[in-house]
XYZ file of N, CA and C in Angstrom:
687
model
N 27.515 148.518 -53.659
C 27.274 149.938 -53.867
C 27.132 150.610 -52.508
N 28.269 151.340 -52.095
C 28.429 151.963 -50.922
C 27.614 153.498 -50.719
N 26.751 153.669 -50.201
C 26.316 155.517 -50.026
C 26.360 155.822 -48.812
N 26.117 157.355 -48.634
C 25.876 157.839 -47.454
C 24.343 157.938 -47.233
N 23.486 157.871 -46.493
C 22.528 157.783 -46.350
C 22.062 158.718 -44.941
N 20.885 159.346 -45.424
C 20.623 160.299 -43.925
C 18.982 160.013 -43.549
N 18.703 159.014 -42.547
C 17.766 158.629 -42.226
C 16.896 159.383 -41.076
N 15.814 160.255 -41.306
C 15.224 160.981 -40.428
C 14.208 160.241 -39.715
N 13.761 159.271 -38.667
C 13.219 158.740 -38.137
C 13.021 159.276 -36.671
N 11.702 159.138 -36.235
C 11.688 160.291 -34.543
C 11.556 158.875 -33.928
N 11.237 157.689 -34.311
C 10.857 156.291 -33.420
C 12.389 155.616 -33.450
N 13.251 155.634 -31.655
C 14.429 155.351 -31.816
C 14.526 153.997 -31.946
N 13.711 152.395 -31.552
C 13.904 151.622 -32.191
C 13.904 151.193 -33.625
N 12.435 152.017 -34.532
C 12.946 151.910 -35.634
C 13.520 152.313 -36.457
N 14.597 153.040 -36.034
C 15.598 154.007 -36.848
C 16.956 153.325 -36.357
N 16.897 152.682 -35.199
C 18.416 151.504 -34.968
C 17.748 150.339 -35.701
N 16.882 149.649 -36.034
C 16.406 148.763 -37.253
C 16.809 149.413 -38.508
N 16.102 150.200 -38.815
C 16.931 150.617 -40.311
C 18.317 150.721 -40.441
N 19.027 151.326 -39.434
C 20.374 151.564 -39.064
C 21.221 150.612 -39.390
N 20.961 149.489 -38.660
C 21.479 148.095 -38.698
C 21.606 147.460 -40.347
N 20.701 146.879 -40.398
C 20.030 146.541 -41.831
C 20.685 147.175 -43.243
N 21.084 148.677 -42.998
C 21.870 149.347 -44.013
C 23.087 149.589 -43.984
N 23.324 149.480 -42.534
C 25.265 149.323 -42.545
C 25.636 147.714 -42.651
N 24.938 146.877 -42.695
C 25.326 145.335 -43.205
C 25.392 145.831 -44.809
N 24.892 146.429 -45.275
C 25.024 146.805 -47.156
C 26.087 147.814 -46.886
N 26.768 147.836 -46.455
C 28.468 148.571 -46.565
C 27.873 150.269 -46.532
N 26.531 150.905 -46.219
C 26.454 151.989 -46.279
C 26.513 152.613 -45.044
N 26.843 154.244 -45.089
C 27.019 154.969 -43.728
C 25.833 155.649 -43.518
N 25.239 155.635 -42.365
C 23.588 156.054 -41.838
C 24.046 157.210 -40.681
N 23.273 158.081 -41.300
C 23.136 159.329 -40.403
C 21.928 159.168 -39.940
N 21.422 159.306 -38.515
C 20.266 159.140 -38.563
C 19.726 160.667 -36.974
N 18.790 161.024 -37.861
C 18.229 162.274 -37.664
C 17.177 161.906 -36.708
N 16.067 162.459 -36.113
C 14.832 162.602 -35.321
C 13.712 163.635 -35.283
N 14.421 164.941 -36.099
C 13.381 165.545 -36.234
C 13.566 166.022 -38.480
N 12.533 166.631 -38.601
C 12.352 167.560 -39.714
C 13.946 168.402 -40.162
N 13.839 169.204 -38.920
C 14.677 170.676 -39.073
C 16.416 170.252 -39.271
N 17.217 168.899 -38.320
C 17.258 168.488 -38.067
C 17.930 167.874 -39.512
N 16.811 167.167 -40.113
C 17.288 166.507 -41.520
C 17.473 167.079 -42.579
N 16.853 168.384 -42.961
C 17.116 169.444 -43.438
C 18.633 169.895 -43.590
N 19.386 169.603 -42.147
C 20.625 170.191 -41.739
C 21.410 169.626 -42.258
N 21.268 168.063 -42.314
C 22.136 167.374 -42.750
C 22.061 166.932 -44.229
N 20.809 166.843 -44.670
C 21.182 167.208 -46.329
C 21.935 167.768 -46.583
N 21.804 168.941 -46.639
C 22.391 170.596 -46.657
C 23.855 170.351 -46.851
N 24.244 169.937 -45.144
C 25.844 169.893 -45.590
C 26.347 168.777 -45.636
N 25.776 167.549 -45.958
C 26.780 166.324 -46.525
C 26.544 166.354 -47.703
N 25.350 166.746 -48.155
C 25.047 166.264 -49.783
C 24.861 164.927 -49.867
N 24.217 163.972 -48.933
C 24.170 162.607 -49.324
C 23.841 161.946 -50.412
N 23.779 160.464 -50.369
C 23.427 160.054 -51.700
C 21.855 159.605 -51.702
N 21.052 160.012 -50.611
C 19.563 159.094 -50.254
C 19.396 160.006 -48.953
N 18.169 160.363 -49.449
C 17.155 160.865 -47.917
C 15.990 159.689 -47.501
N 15.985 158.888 -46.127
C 15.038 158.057 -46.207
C 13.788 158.990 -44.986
N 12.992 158.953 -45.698
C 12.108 160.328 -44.752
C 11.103 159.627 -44.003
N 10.921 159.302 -43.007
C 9.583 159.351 -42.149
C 8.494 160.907 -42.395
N 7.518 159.983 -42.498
C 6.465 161.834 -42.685
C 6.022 162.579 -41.655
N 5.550 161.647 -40.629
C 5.913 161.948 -39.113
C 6.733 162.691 -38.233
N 7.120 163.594 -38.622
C 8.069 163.913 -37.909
C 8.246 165.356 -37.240
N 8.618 165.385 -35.702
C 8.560 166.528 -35.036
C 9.147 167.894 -35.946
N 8.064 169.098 -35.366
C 8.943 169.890 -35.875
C 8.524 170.486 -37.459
N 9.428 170.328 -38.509
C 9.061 169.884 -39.756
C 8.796 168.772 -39.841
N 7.464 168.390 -40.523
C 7.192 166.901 -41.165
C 7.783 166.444 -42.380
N 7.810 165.397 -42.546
C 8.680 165.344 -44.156
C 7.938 165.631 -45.020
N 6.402 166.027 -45.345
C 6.178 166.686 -46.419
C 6.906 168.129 -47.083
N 6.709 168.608 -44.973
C 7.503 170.301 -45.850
C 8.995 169.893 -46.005
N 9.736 168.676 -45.460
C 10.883 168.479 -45.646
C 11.155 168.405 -47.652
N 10.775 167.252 -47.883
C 10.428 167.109 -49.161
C 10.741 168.573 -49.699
N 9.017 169.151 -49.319
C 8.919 170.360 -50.499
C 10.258 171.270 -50.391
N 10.730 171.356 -49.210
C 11.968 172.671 -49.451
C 13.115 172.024 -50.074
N 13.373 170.584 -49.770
C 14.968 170.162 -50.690
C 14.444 170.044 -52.011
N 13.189 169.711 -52.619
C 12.758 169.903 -54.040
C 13.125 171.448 -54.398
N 13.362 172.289 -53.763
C 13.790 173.294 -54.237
C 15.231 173.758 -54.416
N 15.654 172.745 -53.784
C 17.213 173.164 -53.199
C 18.394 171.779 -54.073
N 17.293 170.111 -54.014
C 17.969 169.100 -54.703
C 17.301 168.400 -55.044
N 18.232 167.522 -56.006
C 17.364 166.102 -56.789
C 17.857 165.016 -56.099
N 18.218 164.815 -54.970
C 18.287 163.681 -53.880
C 17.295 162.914 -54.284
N 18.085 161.821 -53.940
C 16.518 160.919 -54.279
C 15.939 160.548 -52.494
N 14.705 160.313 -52.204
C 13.514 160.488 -51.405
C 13.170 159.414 -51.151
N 13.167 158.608 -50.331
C 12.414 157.082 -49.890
C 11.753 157.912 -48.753
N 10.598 157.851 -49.064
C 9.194 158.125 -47.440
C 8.810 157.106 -47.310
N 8.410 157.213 -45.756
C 8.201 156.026 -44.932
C 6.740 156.682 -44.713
N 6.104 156.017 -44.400
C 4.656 156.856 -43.906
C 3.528 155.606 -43.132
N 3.268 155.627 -41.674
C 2.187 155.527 -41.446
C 0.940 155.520 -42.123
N 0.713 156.771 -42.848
C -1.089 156.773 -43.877
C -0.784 155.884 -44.662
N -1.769 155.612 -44.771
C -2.230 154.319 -45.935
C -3.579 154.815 -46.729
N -3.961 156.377 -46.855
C -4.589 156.866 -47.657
C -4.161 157.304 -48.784
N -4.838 157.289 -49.458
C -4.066 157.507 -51.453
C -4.035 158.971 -51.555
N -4.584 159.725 -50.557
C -4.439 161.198 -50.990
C -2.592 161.530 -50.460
N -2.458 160.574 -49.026
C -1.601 160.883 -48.528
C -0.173 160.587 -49.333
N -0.349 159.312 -49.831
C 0.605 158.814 -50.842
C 0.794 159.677 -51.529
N 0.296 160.090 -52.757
C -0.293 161.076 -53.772
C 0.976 162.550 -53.402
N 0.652 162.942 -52.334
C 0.704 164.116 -52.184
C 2.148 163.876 -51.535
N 2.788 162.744 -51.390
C 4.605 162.982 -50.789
C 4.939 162.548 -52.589
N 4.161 161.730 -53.504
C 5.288 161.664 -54.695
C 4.745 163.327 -55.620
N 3.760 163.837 -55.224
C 3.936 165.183 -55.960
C 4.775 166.177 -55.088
N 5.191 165.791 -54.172
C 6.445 166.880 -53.759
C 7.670 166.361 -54.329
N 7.705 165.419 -54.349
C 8.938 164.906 -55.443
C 9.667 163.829 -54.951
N 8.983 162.891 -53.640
C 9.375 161.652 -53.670
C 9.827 160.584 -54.314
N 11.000 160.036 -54.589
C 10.853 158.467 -55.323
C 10.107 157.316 -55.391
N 10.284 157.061 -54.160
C 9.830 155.804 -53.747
C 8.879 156.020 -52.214
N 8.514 155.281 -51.963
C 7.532 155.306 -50.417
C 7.176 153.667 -49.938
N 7.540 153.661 -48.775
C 6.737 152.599 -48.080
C 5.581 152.763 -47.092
N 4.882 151.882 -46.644
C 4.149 151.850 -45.508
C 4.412 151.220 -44.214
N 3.961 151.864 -43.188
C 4.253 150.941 -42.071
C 3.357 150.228 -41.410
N 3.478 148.973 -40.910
C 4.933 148.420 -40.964
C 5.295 147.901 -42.439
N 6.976 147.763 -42.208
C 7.705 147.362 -43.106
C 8.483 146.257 -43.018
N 9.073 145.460 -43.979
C 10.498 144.582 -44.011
C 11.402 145.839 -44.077
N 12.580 145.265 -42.529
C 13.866 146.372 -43.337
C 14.489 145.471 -44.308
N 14.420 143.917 -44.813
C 15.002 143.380 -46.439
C 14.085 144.323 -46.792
N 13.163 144.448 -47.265
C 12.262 145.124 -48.169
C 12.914 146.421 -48.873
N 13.140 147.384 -47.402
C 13.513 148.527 -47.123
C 15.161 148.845 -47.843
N 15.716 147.425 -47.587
C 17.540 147.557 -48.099
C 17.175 147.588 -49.674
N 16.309 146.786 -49.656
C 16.212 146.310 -51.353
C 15.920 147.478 -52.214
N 14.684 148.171 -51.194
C 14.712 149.622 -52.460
C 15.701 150.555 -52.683
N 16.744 150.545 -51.295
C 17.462 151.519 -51.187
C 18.686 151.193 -52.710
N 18.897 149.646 -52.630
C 19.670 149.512 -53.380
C 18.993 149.841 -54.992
N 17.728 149.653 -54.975
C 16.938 149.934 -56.768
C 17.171 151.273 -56.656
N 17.081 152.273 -55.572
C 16.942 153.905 -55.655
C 18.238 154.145 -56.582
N 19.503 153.899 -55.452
C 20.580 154.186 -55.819
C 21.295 153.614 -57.319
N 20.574 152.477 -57.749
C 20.923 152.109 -59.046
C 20.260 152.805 -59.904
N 19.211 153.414 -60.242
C 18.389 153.962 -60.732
C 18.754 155.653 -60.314
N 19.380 156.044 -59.447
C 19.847 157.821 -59.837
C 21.385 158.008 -59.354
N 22.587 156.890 -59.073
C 23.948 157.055 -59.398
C 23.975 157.310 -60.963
N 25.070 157.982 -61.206
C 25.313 158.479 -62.770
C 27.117 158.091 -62.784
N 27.653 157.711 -63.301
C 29.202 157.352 -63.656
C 29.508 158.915 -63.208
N 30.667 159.887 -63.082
C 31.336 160.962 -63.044
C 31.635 161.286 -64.180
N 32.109 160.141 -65.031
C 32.670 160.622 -66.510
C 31.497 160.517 -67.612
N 30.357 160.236 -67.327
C 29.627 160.064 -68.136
C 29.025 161.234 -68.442
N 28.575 161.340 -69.881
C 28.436 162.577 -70.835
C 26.803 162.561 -70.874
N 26.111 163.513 -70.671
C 24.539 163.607 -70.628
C 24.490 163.170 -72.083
N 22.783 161.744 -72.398
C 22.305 161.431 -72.993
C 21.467 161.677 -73.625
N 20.674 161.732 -74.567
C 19.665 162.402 -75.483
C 19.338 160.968 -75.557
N 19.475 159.886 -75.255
C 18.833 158.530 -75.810
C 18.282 157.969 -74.231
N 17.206 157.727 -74.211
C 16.636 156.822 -72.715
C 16.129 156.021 -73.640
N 16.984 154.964 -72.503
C 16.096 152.919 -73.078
C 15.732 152.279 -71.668
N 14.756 151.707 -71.942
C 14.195 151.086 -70.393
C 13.700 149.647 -71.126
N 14.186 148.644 -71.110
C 13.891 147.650 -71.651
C 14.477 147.545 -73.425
N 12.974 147.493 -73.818
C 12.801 147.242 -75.785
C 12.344 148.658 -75.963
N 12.016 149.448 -74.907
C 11.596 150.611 -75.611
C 12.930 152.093 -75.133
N 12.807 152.558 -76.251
C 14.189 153.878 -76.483
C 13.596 155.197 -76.519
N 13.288 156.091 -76.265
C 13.570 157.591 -76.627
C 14.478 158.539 -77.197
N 13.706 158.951 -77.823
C 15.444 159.665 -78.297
C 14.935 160.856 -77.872
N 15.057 161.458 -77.618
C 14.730 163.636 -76.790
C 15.469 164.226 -77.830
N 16.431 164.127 -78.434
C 17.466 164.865 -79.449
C 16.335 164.951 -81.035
N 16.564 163.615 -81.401
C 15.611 163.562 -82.550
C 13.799 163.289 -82.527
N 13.048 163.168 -81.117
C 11.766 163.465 -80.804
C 11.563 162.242 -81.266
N 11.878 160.698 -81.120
C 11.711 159.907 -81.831
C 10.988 158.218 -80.517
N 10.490 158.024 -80.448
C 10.092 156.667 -79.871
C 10.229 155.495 -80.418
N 11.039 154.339 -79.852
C 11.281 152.982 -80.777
C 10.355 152.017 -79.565
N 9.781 151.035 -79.920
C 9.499 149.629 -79.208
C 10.206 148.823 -79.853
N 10.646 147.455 -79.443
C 11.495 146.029 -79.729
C 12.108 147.020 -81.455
N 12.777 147.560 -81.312
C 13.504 148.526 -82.364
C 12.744 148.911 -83.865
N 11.388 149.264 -83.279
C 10.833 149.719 -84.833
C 10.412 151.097 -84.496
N 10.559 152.144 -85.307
C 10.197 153.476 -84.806
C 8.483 153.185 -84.282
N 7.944 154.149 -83.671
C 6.325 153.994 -83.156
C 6.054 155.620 -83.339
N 5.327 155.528 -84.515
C 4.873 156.966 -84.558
C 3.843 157.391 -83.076
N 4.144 158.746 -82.654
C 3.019 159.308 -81.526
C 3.072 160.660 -81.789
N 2.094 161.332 -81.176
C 1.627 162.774 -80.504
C 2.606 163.356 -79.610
N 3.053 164.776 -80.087
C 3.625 165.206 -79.025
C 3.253 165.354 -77.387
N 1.826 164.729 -76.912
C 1.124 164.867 -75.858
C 1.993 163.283 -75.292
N 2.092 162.189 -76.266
C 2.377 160.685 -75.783
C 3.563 160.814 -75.857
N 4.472 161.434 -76.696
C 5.708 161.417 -76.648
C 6.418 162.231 -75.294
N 5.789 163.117 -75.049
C 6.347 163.851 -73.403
C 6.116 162.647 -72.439
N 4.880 162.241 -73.097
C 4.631 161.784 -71.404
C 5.738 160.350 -71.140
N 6.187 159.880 -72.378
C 6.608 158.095 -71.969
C 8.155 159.196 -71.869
N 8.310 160.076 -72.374
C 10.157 160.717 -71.989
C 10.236 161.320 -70.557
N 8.872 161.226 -69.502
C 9.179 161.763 -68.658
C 9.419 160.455 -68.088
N 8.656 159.940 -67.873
C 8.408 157.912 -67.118
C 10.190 157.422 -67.676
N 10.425 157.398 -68.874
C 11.969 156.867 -69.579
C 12.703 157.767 -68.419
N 12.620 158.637 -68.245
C 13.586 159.479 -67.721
C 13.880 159.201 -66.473
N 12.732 158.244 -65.862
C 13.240 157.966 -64.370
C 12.081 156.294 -64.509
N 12.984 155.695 -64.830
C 12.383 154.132 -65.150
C 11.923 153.525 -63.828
N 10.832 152.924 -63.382
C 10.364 152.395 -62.423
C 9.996 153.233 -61.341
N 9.900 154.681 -61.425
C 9.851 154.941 -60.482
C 8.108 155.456 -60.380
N 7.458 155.663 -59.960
C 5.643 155.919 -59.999
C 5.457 157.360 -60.107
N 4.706 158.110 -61.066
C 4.338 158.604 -61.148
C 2.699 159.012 -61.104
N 2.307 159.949 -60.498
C 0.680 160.394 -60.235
C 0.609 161.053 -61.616
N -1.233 160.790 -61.613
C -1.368 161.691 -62.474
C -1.148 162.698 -62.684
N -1.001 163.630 -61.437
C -0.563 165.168 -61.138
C 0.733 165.010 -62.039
N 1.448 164.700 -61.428
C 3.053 164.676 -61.616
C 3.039 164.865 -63.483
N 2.059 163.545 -64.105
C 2.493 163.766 -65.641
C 1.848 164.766 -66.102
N 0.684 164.827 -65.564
C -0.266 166.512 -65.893
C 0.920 167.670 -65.966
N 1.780 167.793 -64.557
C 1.985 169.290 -64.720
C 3.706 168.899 -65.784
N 4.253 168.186 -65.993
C 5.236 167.423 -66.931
C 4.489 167.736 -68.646
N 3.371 167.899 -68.722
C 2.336 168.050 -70.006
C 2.309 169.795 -70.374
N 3.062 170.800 -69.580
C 2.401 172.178 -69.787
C 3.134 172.688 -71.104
N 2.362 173.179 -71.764
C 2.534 173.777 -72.955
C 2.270 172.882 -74.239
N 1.754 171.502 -74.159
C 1.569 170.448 -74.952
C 0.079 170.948 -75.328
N -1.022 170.925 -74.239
C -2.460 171.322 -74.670
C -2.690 172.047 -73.609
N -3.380 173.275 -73.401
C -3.918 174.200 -72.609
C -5.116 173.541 -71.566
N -6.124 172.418 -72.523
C -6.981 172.052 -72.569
C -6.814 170.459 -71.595
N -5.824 169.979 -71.293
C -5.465 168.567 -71.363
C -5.903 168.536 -69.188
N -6.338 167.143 -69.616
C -6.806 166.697 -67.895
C -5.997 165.536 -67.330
N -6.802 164.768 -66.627
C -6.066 164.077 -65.556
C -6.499 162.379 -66.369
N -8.082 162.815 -66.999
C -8.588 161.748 -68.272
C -7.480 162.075 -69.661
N -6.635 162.907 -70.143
C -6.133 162.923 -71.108
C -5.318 162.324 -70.542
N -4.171 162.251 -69.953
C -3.368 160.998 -68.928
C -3.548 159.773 -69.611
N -4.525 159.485 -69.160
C -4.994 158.056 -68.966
C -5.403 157.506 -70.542
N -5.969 158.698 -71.298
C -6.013 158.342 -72.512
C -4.732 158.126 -73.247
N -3.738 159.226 -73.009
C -2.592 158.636 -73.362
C -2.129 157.363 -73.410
N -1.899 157.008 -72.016
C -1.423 155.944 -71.783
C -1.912 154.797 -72.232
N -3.148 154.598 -72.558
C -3.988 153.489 -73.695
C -3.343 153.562 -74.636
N -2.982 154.826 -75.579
C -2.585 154.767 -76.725
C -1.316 154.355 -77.039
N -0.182 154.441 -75.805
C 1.316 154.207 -75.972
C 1.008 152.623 -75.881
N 0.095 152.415 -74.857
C 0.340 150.642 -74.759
C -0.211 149.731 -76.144
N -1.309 150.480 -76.816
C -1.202 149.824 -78.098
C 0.082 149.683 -78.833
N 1.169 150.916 -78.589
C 2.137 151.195 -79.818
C 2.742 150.356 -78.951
N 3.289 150.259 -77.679
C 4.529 149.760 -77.172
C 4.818 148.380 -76.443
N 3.269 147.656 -76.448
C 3.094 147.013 -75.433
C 3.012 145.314 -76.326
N 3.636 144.387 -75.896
C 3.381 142.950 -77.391
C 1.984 142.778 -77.006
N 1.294 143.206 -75.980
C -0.507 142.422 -75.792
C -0.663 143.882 -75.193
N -1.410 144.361 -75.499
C -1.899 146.018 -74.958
C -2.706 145.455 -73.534
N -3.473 144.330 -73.979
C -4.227 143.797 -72.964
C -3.943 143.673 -72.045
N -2.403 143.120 -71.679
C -1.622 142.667 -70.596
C -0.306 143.476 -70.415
N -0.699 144.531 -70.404
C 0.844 145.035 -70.270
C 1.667 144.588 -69.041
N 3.275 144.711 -70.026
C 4.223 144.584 -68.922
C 5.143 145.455 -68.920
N 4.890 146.650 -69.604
C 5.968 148.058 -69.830
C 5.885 148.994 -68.853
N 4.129 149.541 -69.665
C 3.565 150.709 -69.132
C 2.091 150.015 -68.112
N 2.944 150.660 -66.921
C 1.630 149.659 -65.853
C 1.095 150.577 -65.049
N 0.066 150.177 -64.586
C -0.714 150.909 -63.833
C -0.662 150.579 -62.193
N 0.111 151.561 -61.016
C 0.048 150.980 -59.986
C -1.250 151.486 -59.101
N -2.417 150.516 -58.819
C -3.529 151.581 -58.530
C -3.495 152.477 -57.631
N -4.274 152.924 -57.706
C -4.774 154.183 -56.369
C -3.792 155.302 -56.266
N -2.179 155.170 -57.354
C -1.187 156.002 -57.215
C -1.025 156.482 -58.339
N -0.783 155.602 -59.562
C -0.208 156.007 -60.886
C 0.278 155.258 -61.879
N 1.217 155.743 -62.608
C 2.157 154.556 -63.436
C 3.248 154.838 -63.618
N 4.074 153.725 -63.867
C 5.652 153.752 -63.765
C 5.549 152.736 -65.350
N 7.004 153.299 -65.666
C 7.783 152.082 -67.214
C 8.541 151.348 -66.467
N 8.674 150.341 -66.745
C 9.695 149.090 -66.522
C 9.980 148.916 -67.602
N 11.333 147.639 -67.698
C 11.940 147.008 -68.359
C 11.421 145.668 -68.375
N 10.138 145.697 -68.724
C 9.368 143.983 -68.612
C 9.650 143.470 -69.736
């Protein structure tokens, strides 16, 4: 799987490390140094992957982030120095995919690039879906319907948004923020504890041991993501 890739890194050894590492995977690396800079080159290649350092002169990749969230649905690998959960937190509510810490493996680093890009390439000829399946469990968005290992699972329109937003982008982590503001117009009333209550309740319906889930998981200090466990 070949992409273009536009890597904004201000540290020039580790941006010829990433460099390296991703043109052995047959991909082409643009690689940027500041904010303003990476901005530019989104813009006019349209790549297939922004890999963002948060660090960065100029514009940082948070405000980088926030302005292409306005502009595209690129998908977002941040790199980040902090290793605080507010800091995490606050690059996947601008609309990050994925994030690492530093230091890193660049295997590590190839490996997500390749889960990113499998997870938001779409065929050209392919016809938008009303059905998301991530494993044994299905959505249907057309008919408002939830299946586990193929038996319908009755839910709440509060549980049913929330597992069609997670279906909608499988593995990728979501904050509580993120499913909170994904929840508006469901309950006026609903918190960051209704979340979490949710998510108890889908893992009874969806999960073979609620106890042990391997669907709907909890990644701490950040959020939860669906897999195909």
């Amino acid at each position: 799987m070949c992409a273009q890739v536009v890597l904004a890194e201000d540290d020039e050894k580790q941006a010829e490390l990433v460099r390296r590492y991703l043109e052995r995977e047959n991909h082409t690396v643009i690689v940027v140094n500041d904010g303003r800079s990476a901005l530019e080159e989104v813009r006019r290649r349209q790549p297939d992957l922004l890999i963002l350092d948060v660090m960065l002169p100029g514009v940082d990749g948070l405000d980088v982030c926030r302005i292409l969230r306005r502009e595209s649905d690129i998908p977002v690998l941040m790199l980040t120095a902090r290793t605080e959960e507010d800091d995490m937190l606050l690059g996947l509510d601008l609309g990050a995919d994925d994030y690492m810490t530093k230091p890193f493996s660049p295997r590590e680093l190839a490996a997500r690039v390749r889960t990113l890009l499998r997870r938001t390439r779409v065929p050209a000829a392919a016809e938008p879906s009303t059905l998301l399946r991530v494993g044994e469990v299905a959505v249907d968005l057309e008919r408002h319907e939830l299946f586990a290992d193929g038996t319908q699972i009755s839910c709440t329109p509060g549980e049913f948004r929330l597992i069609a937003t997670m279906a909608a982008r499988p593995h990728r982590v979501f904050s509580r923020a993120q499913l909170l503001a994904n929840m508006h117009g469901i309950d006026q009333y609903i918190t960051t504890r209704t979340i979490d209550t949710h998510v108890l309740n889908l893992r009874k319906k969806i999960e073979p041991d609620p106890r042990r889930p391997v669907r709907l998981l909890t990644v701490y200090g950040v959020g939860y993501k669906l897999t195909d466990g």
